[in-house]
CSV table of C-alpha atoms in Angstrom, one decimal:
chain,number,residue,atom,x,y,z
Q,1,UNK,CA,-19.6,1.9,6.5
Q,2,UNK,CA,-17.3,4.7,5.4
Q,3,UNK,CA,-19.6,6.2,2.8
Q,4,UNK,CA,-22.3,7.5,5.0
Q,5,UNK,CA,-22.8,11.3,5.2
Q,6,UNK,CA,-21.0,12.0,1.9
Q,7,UNK,CA,-23.5,14.8,1.2
Q,8,UNK,CA,-22.2,16.7,4.2
Q,9,UNK,CA,-18.8,17.5,2.8
Q,10,UNK,CA,-17.8,21.0,3.8
Q,11,UNK,CA,-21.2,21.7,5.5
Q,12,UNK,CA,-20.0,21.5,9.1
Q,13,UNK,CA,-21.6,24.3,11.1
Q,14,UNK,CA,-19.0,27.1,11.4
Q,15,UNK,CA,-18.2,29.1,14.5
Q,16,UNK,CA,-19.3,32.7,14.6
Q,17,UNK,CA,-15.7,33.9,14.3
Q,18,UNK,CA,-15.0,31.7,11.3
Q,19,UNK,CA,-15.6,34.3,8.6
Q,20,UNK,CA,-12.6,33.6,6.4
Q,21,UNK,CA,-10.7,30.7,4.9
Q,22,UNK,CA,-7.7,31.7,7.1
Q,23,UNK,CA,-9.7,31.2,10.3
Q,24,UNK,CA,-11.0,27.9,9.0
Q,25,UNK,CA,-7.5,26.7,8.1
Q,26,UNK,CA,-6.2,27.8,11.5
Q,27,UNK,CA,-9.0,25.9,13.3
Q,28,UNK,CA,-8.3,22.8,11.1
Q,29,UNK,CA,-4.6,22.9,11.9
Q,30,UNK,CA,-5.3,23.2,15.6
Q,31,UNK,CA,-7.4,20.0,15.5
Q,32,UNK,CA,-4.5,18.3,13.7
Q,33,UNK,CA,-2.0,19.5,16.3
Q,34,UNK,CA,-4.0,18.1,19.2
Q,35,UNK,CA,-4.4,14.7,17.5
Q,36,UNK,CA,-8.1,15.1,16.8
Q,37,UNK,CA,-9.3,13.0,13.9
Q,38,UNK,CA,-10.7,14.7,10.8
Q,39,UNK,CA,-13.9,13.1,9.7
Q,40,UNK,CA,-15.7,13.3,6.3
Q,41,UNK,CA,-18.2,15.9,7.5
Q,42,UNK,CA,-15.6,18.2,8.9
Q,43,UNK,CA,-14.3,21.2,6.9
Q,44,UNK,CA,-10.8,20.6,5.4
Q,45,UNK,CA,-8.6,22.5,3.0
Q,46,UNK,CA,-8.9,21.3,-0.6
Q,47,UNK,CA,-5.2,20.5,-0.7
Q,48,UNK,CA,-5.6,18.2,2.2
Q,49,UNK,CA,-8.6,16.5,0.5
Q,50,UNK,CA,-6.7,16.1,-2.8
Q,51,UNK,CA,-3.5,14.8,-1.0
Q,52,UNK,CA,-5.6,12.1,0.7
Q,53,UNK,CA,-7.5,11.1,-2.4
Q,54,UNK,CA,-4.2,10.7,-4.3
Q,55,UNK,CA,-2.5,8.7,-1.4
Q,56,UNK,CA,-5.5,6.5,-0.5
Q,57,UNK,CA,-6.5,5.7,-4.1
Q,58,UNK,CA,-2.9,4.9,-5.0
Q,59,UNK,CA,-2.8,2.6,-1.9
Q,60,UNK,CA,-6.0,0.9,-3.0
Q,61,UNK,CA,-4.7,0.4,-6.6
Q,62,UNK,CA,-1.5,-1.1,-5.2
Q,63,UNK,CA,-3.5,-3.7,-3.2
Q,64,UNK,CA,-5.6,-4.6,-6.2
Q,65,UNK,CA,-2.7,-4.8,-8.7
Q,66,UNK,CA,-0.7,-6.6,-6.0
Q,67,UNK,CA,-3.0,-9.6,-6.3
Q,68,UNK,CA,-1.7,-10.3,-9.7
Q,69,UNK,CA,2.0,-11.5,-9.1
Q,70,UNK,CA,0.9,-13.9,-6.3
Q,71,UNK,CA,-2.4,-15.0,-7.9
Q,72,UNK,CA,-0.2,-16.3,-10.7
Q,73,UNK,CA,1.2,-18.9,-8.3
Q,74,UNK,CA,-2.1,-20.2,-6.7
Q,75,UNK,CA,-2.3,-23.1,-9.1
Q,76,UNK,CA,1.4,-23.9,-8.8
Q,77,UNK,CA,1.8,-23.8,-5.1
Q,78,UNK,CA,3.8,-26.9,-4.0
Q,79,UNK,CA,1.3,-28.2,-1.4
Q,80,UNK,CA,-2.4,-28.0,-0.6
Q,81,UNK,CA,-1.6,-26.0,2.5
Q,82,UNK,CA,0.5,-23.5,0.6
Q,83,UNK,CA,-2.3,-23.1,-1.9
Q,84,UNK,CA,-4.9,-22.5,0.8
Q,85,UNK,CA,-2.7,-19.9,2.5
Q,86,UNK,CA,-1.9,-18.1,-0.7
Q,87,UNK,CA,-5.5,-18.0,-1.7
Q,88,UNK,CA,-6.3,-16.4,1.7
Q,89,UNK,CA,-3.6,-13.9,1.3
Q,90,UNK,CA,-4.7,-12.8,-2.2
Q,91,UNK,CA,-8.3,-12.6,-0.9
Q,92,UNK,CA,-7.0,-10.3,2.0
Q,93,UNK,CA,-5.4,-8.0,-0.5
Q,94,UNK,CA,-8.6,-7.7,-2.5
Q,95,UNK,CA,-10.4,-6.8,0.7
Q,96,UNK,CA,-7.8,-4.2,1.6
Q,97,UNK,CA,-8.4,-2.5,-1.8
Q,98,UNK,CA,-12.1,-2.4,-1.0
Q,99,UNK,CA,-11.6,-0.9,2.4
Q,100,UNK,CA,-9.4,1.8,0.9
Q,101,UNK,CA,-11.6,2.6,-2.0
Q,102,UNK,CA,-14.4,3.1,0.6
Q,103,UNK,CA,-12.2,5.4,2.7
Q,104,UNK,CA,-11.4,7.5,-0.4
Q,105,UNK,CA,-15.1,7.7,-1.3
Q,106,UNK,CA,-15.7,9.7,1.9
Q,107,UNK,CA,-13.6,12.4,0.3
Q,108,UNK,CA,-16.1,12.9,-2.5
Q,109,UNK,CA,-14.6,10.8,-5.3
Q,110,UNK,CA,-16.4,7.8,-6.7
Q,111,UNK,CA,-14.9,4.3,-6.9
Q,112,UNK,CA,-15.7,4.3,-10.7
Q,113,UNK,CA,-13.6,7.4,-11.1
Q,114,UNK,CA,-10.7,6.0,-9.2
Q,115,UNK,CA,-10.7,2.8,-11.2
Q,116,UNK,CA,-10.9,4.6,-14.4
Q,117,UNK,CA,-7.9,6.6,-13.4
Q,118,UNK,CA,-6.0,3.3,-12.8
Q,119,UNK,CA,-7.1,1.7,-16.0
Q,120,UNK,CA,-6.2,4.8,-18.1
Q,121,UNK,CA,-2.8,5.0,-16.6
Q,122,UNK,CA,-3.5,8.4,-15.0
Q,123,UNK,CA,-3.1,7.0,-11.5
Q,124,UNK,CA,-0.1,5.2,-10.1
Q,125,UNK,CA,0.3,2.1,-8.0
Q,126,UNK,CA,3.4,0.8,-6.1
Q,127,UNK,CA,6.3,0.2,-8.4
Q,128,UNK,CA,7.1,-3.1,-6.7
Q,129,UNK,CA,4.3,-4.9,-8.4
Q,130,UNK,CA,5.8,-4.3,-11.9
Q,131,UNK,CA,8.4,-7.1,-11.2
Q,132,UNK,CA,7.9,-10.7,-12.3
Q,133,UNK,CA,7.5,-13.7,-9.9
Q,134,UNK,CA,9.8,-16.3,-11.5
Q,135,UNK,CA,9.9,-19.0,-8.8
Q,136,UNK,CA,8.0,-20.2,-5.8
Q,137,UNK,CA,10.6,-18.5,-3.6
Q,138,UNK,CA,9.3,-15.2,-4.9
Q,139,UNK,CA,6.2,-15.8,-2.8
Q,140,UNK,CA,8.4,-16.0,0.2
Q,141,UNK,CA,10.4,-12.9,-0.7
Q,142,UNK,CA,7.3,-10.9,-1.4
Q,143,UNK,CA,5.8,-11.7,1.9
Q,144,UNK,CA,9.0,-11.2,3.9
Q,145,UNK,CA,10.4,-8.1,2.1
Q,146,UNK,CA,7.5,-6.4,0.2
Q,147,UNK,CA,4.9,-6.9,2.9
Q,148,UNK,CA,7.5,-6.2,5.5
Q,149,UNK,CA,8.3,-2.9,3.9
Q,150,UNK,CA,4.6,-2.2,3.5
Q,151,UNK,CA,4.0,-2.7,7.2
Q,152,UNK,CA,6.8,-0.3,8.0
Q,153,UNK,CA,5.1,2.3,5.8
Q,154,UNK,CA,1.6,1.6,6.9
Q,155,UNK,CA,1.8,1.2,10.7
Q,156,UNK,CA,2.2,5.0,11.2
Q,157,UNK,CA,-0.9,5.6,9.0
Q,158,UNK,CA,-3.0,3.9,11.8
Q,159,UNK,CA,-2.4,7.2,13.6
Q,160,UNK,CA,-2.9,9.5,10.6
Q,161,UNK,CA,-5.1,12.5,11.0
Q,162,UNK,CA,-7.9,11.3,8.7
Q,163,UNK,CA,-10.3,9.1,10.6
Q,164,UNK,CA,-11.6,6.7,7.9
Q,165,UNK,CA,-8.1,6.1,6.6
Q,166,UNK,CA,-6.6,5.5,10.0
Q,167,UNK,CA,-9.4,3.0,11.0
Q,168,UNK,CA,-9.1,1.1,7.7
Q,169,UNK,CA,-5.4,0.7,8.3
Q,170,UNK,CA,-5.8,-0.9,11.7
Q,171,UNK,CA,-7.3,-4.1,10.2
Q,172,UNK,CA,-5.1,-4.0,7.1
Q,173,UNK,CA,-1.9,-3.9,9.2
Q,174,UNK,CA,-3.0,-6.8,11.3
Q,175,UNK,CA,-3.6,-8.9,8.2
Q,176,UNK,CA,-0.3,-7.7,6.6
Q,177,UNK,CA,1.6,-8.9,9.6
Q,178,UNK,CA,0.4,-12.5,8.9
Q,179,UNK,CA,1.4,-12.0,5.2
Q,180,UNK,CA,4.9,-11.1,6.4
Q,181,UNK,CA,5.2,-14.1,8.7
Q,182,UNK,CA,4.0,-16.4,5.9
Q,183,UNK,CA,6.7,-15.1,3.6
Q,184,UNK,CA,9.4,-15.4,6.1
Q,185,UNK,CA,8.3,-19.0,6.9
Q,186,UNK,CA,8.5,-19.9,3.2
Q,187,UNK,CA,12.1,-18.5,3.1
Q,188,UNK,CA,13.0,-20.3,6.3
Q,189,UNK,CA,11.8,-23.6,4.9
Q,190,UNK,CA,13.7,-23.1,1.6
Q,191,UNK,CA,16.9,-22.0,3.4
Q,192,UNK,CA,16.8,-25.1,5.5
Q,193,UNK,CA,16.1,-27.4,2.5
Q,194,UNK,CA,18.2,-28.8,-0.3
Q,195,UNK,CA,21.0,-26.9,-2.1
Q,196,UNK,CA,18.6,-26.1,-4.9
Q,197,UNK,CA,16.0,-24.7,-2.5
Q,198,UNK,CA,18.6,-22.6,-0.8
Q,199,UNK,CA,19.8,-21.3,-4.1
Q,200,UNK,CA,16.2,-20.4,-5.1
Q,201,UNK,CA,15.8,-18.5,-1.8
Q,202,UNK,CA,19.0,-16.6,-2.4
Q,203,UNK,CA,18.1,-15.7,-6.0
Q,204,UNK,CA,14.7,-14.4,-4.8
Q,205,UNK,CA,16.4,-12.2,-2.2
Q,206,UNK,CA,18.8,-11.0,-4.8
Q,207,UNK,CA,16.0,-9.9,-7.2
Q,208,UNK,CA,13.6,-8.4,-4.6
Q,209,UNK,CA,16.0,-6.6,-2.2
Q,210,UNK,CA,16.6,-3.4,-4.1
Q,211,UNK,CA,13.0,-3.0,-5.3
Q,212,UNK,CA,11.9,-3.4,-1.7
Q,213,UNK,CA,14.3,-0.8,-0.6
Q,214,UNK,CA,13.0,1.6,-3.3
Q,215,UNK,CA,9.4,1.0,-2.1
Q,216,UNK,CA,9.9,3.8,0.4
Q,217,UNK,CA,10.6,6.3,-2.3
Q,218,UNK,CA,13.4,8.8,-2.8
Q,219,UNK,CA,14.6,11.1,0.0
Q,220,UNK,CA,11.8,13.6,0.8
Q,221,UNK,CA,14.0,15.9,2.9
Q,222,UNK,CA,13.6,18.7,0.3
Q,223,UNK,CA,10.0,17.9,-0.7
Q,224,UNK,CA,7.5,20.7,0.1
Q,225,UNK,CA,4.6,18.3,-0.5
Q,226,UNK,CA,6.1,15.8,2.0
Q,227,UNK,CA,6.6,18.6,4.6
Q,228,UNK,CA,3.0,19.5,4.3
Q,229,UNK,CA,1.9,15.9,4.7
Q,230,UNK,CA,4.0,15.7,7.9
Q,231,UNK,CA,2.4,18.9,9.1
Q,232,UNK,CA,-1.1,17.5,8.5
Q,233,UNK,CA,0.0,14.2,10.1
Q,234,UNK,CA,-1.0,12.2,7.1
Q,235,UNK,CA,2.7,11.2,7.1
Q,236,UNK,CA,4.6,10.9,10.4
Q,237,UNK,CA,8.1,9.7,9.3
Q,238,UNK,CA,10.3,10.6,6.3
Q,239,UNK,CA,11.0,8.0,3.6
Q,240,UNK,CA,14.6,7.8,4.8
Q,241,UNK,CA,13.6,7.1,8.4
Q,242,UNK,CA,11.2,4.3,7.4
Q,243,UNK,CA,13.8,2.8,5.0
Q,244,UNK,CA,16.4,2.8,7.7
Q,245,UNK,CA,14.1,1.0,10.2
Q,246,UNK,CA,13.3,-1.6,7.5
Q,247,UNK,CA,17.0,-2.2,6.8
Q,248,UNK,CA,17.9,-2.5,10.5
Q,249,UNK,CA,15.2,-5.1,11.1
Q,250,UNK,CA,15.6,-7.1,7.9
Q,251,UNK,CA,19.4,-7.5,7.7
Q,252,UNK,CA,19.6,-9.6,10.9
Q,253,UNK,CA,16.6,-11.7,9.6
Q,254,UNK,CA,18.6,-12.5,6.4
Q,255,UNK,CA,21.6,-13.4,8.5
Q,256,UNK,CA,19.4,-15.8,10.6
Q,257,UNK,CA,18.2,-17.4,7.3
Q,258,UNK,CA,21.8,-17.8,6.2
Q,259,UNK,CA,21.2,-15.6,3.1
Q,260,UNK,CA,23.4,-12.9,1.7
Q,261,UNK,CA,22.0,-9.4,1.1
Q,262,UNK,CA,23.0,-8.4,-2.5
Q,263,UNK,CA,24.9,-5.3,-1.4
Q,264,UNK,CA,28.7,-5.5,-1.1
Q,265,UNK,CA,28.7,-2.0,0.5
Q,266,UNK,CA,26.4,-3.1,3.4
Q,267,UNK,CA,28.0,-2.6,6.8
Q,268,UNK,CA,27.2,-2.0,10.4
Q,269,UNK,CA,28.0,1.5,11.7
Q,270,UNK,CA,28.8,1.2,15.4
Q,271,UNK,CA,28.6,5.0,16.0
Q,272,UNK,CA,25.2,5.4,14.3
Q,273,UNK,CA,23.9,2.0,15.5
Q,274,UNK,CA,22.5,1.4,12.0
Q,275,UNK,CA,23.2,-0.7,8.9
Q,276,UNK,CA,24.5,1.4,6.1
Q,277,UNK,CA,23.8,0.4,2.5
Q,278,UNK,CA,25.3,1.2,-0.9
Q,279,UNK,CA,23.9,3.7,-3.4
Q,280,UNK,CA,20.3,3.0,-4.7
Q,281,UNK,CA,19.7,3.0,-8.4
Q,282,UNK,CA,17.0,5.6,-8.6
Q,283,UNK,CA,17.1,5.5,-12.4
Q,284,UNK,CA,15.5,2.1,-12.2
Q,285,UNK,CA,12.9,3.3,-9.8
Q,286,UNK,CA,11.9,6.3,-12.0
Q,287,UNK,CA,11.9,4.1,-15.2
Q,288,UNK,CA,9.5,1.7,-13.5
Q,289,UNK,CA,7.3,4.5,-12.4
Q,290,UNK,CA,7.3,5.9,-15.9
Q,291,UNK,CA,5.9,2.6,-17.2
Q,292,UNK,CA,9.1,0.9,-18.3
Q,293,UNK,CA,9.3,-1.8,-15.7
Q,294,UNK,CA,9.4,-5.5,-16.6
Q,295,UNK,CA,5.6,-6.0,-16.1
Q,296,UNK,CA,4.0,-2.5,-16.3
Q,297,UNK,CA,2.1,-3.3,-19.5
Q,298,UNK,CA,1.2,-6.8,-18.4
Q,299,UNK,CA,-0.3,-5.6,-15.1
Q,300,UNK,CA,-2.5,-2.9,-16.6
Q,301,UNK,CA,-3.6,-5.2,-19.4
Q,302,UNK,CA,-4.7,-7.8,-16.9
Q,303,UNK,CA,-6.6,-5.2,-14.9
Q,304,UNK,CA,-8.3,-3.9,-18.0
Q,305,UNK,CA,-9.3,-7.4,-19.2
Q,306,UNK,CA,-10.7,-8.2,-15.8
Q,307,UNK,CA,-12.7,-5.0,-15.7
Q,308,UNK,CA,-14.2,-5.6,-19.1
Q,309,UNK,CA,-15.0,-9.2,-18.3
Q,310,UNK,CA,-16.9,-8.1,-15.2
Q,311,UNK,CA,-18.9,-5.4,-17.0
Q,312,UNK,CA,-22.0,-7.6,-17.4
Q,313,UNK,CA,-22.0,-8.2,-13.6
Q,314,UNK,CA,-21.9,-4.4,-12.8
Q,315,UNK,CA,-24.6,-3.7,-15.4
Q,316,UNK,CA,-26.8,-6.5,-14.1
Q,317,UNK,CA,-26.4,-5.2,-10.5
Q,318,UNK,CA,-27.2,-1.7,-11.5
Q,319,UNK,CA,-30.3,-2.8,-13.4
Q,320,UNK,CA,-31.5,-4.8,-10.4
Q,321,UNK,CA,-30.9,-1.9,-8.1
Q,322,UNK,CA,-32.9,0.4,-10.4
Q,323,UNK,CA,-35.7,-2.1,-10.6
Q,324,UNK,CA,-35.9,-2.3,-6.8
Q,325,UNK,CA,-36.0,1.5,-6.5
Q,326,UNK,CA,-38.8,1.7,-9.0
Q,327,UNK,CA,-40.8,-0.8,-6.8
Q,328,UNK,CA,-40.5,1.2,-3.6
Q,329,UNK,CA,-43.2,3.8,-4.4
Q,330,UNK,CA,-45.6,0.9,-5.2
Q,331,UNK,CA,-44.9,-0.8,-1.9
Q,332,UNK,CA,-45.4,2.5,0.0
């Protein structure tokens, strides 16, 4: 539904006074400032278009690659109920990727091009999905921490300036909230279980806490690109603001579970009314982004293998579509 009117990019009728790019840019910013959604047929600066393509496609890639760590546990889920819920969650994530690819296509880039960028390594996806899932408790930690951090990042996007992206995110965030609850429920069950189960939950928290904190990215206070995204209302909060909200919500949840946050420097600041954490190891973050995480190679190889295995399906579908088109003049 998002790919209609792609041939109208940049062809919106211009007002008589709009004789220069400066006037167009001013009119565009005025629409942003009054919270008017930008639609695919509207004029937009090329930098705005490219920023959206990069952000939405990276988001889509993250949803698709994010199916891999959890899909690995579908056959090993401890009960039939857990298996059914996990299958539904992985299916949701595949659907999120499709919504987002469709939203990005309205900006003039093809899905095939975006997928090729992912498979070639030219495009990035969230660093969090380059960590291994070692135990069933990781399914709980991912839902509770990773999806919790994702929701914190994604809720403001429901109000972003680009219409197709904002509308796609409404449904995605609703479904992500169920994923977060599912993860917390797994952690709650384990924390109330045997000593071995509690230790498993604590170990998962220990391994996923810092990668989840790094999901928000480094401080963007000095980033010109981030400032522009804020001005265009693609982004509405800084990385540090979102990270702090996540910490303030999650620490009391860990305390309720009876689990210990793996940060000896963690403390409550009464004056600031915030939890303060210790230093973040950004060297690890940048190493994972550069392709040196525990599972970077494994994740891309899995996606490439799946893409190649599905080639015959795509070719058959394209051949069938071509055959149907050739029959249309005969029918007419």
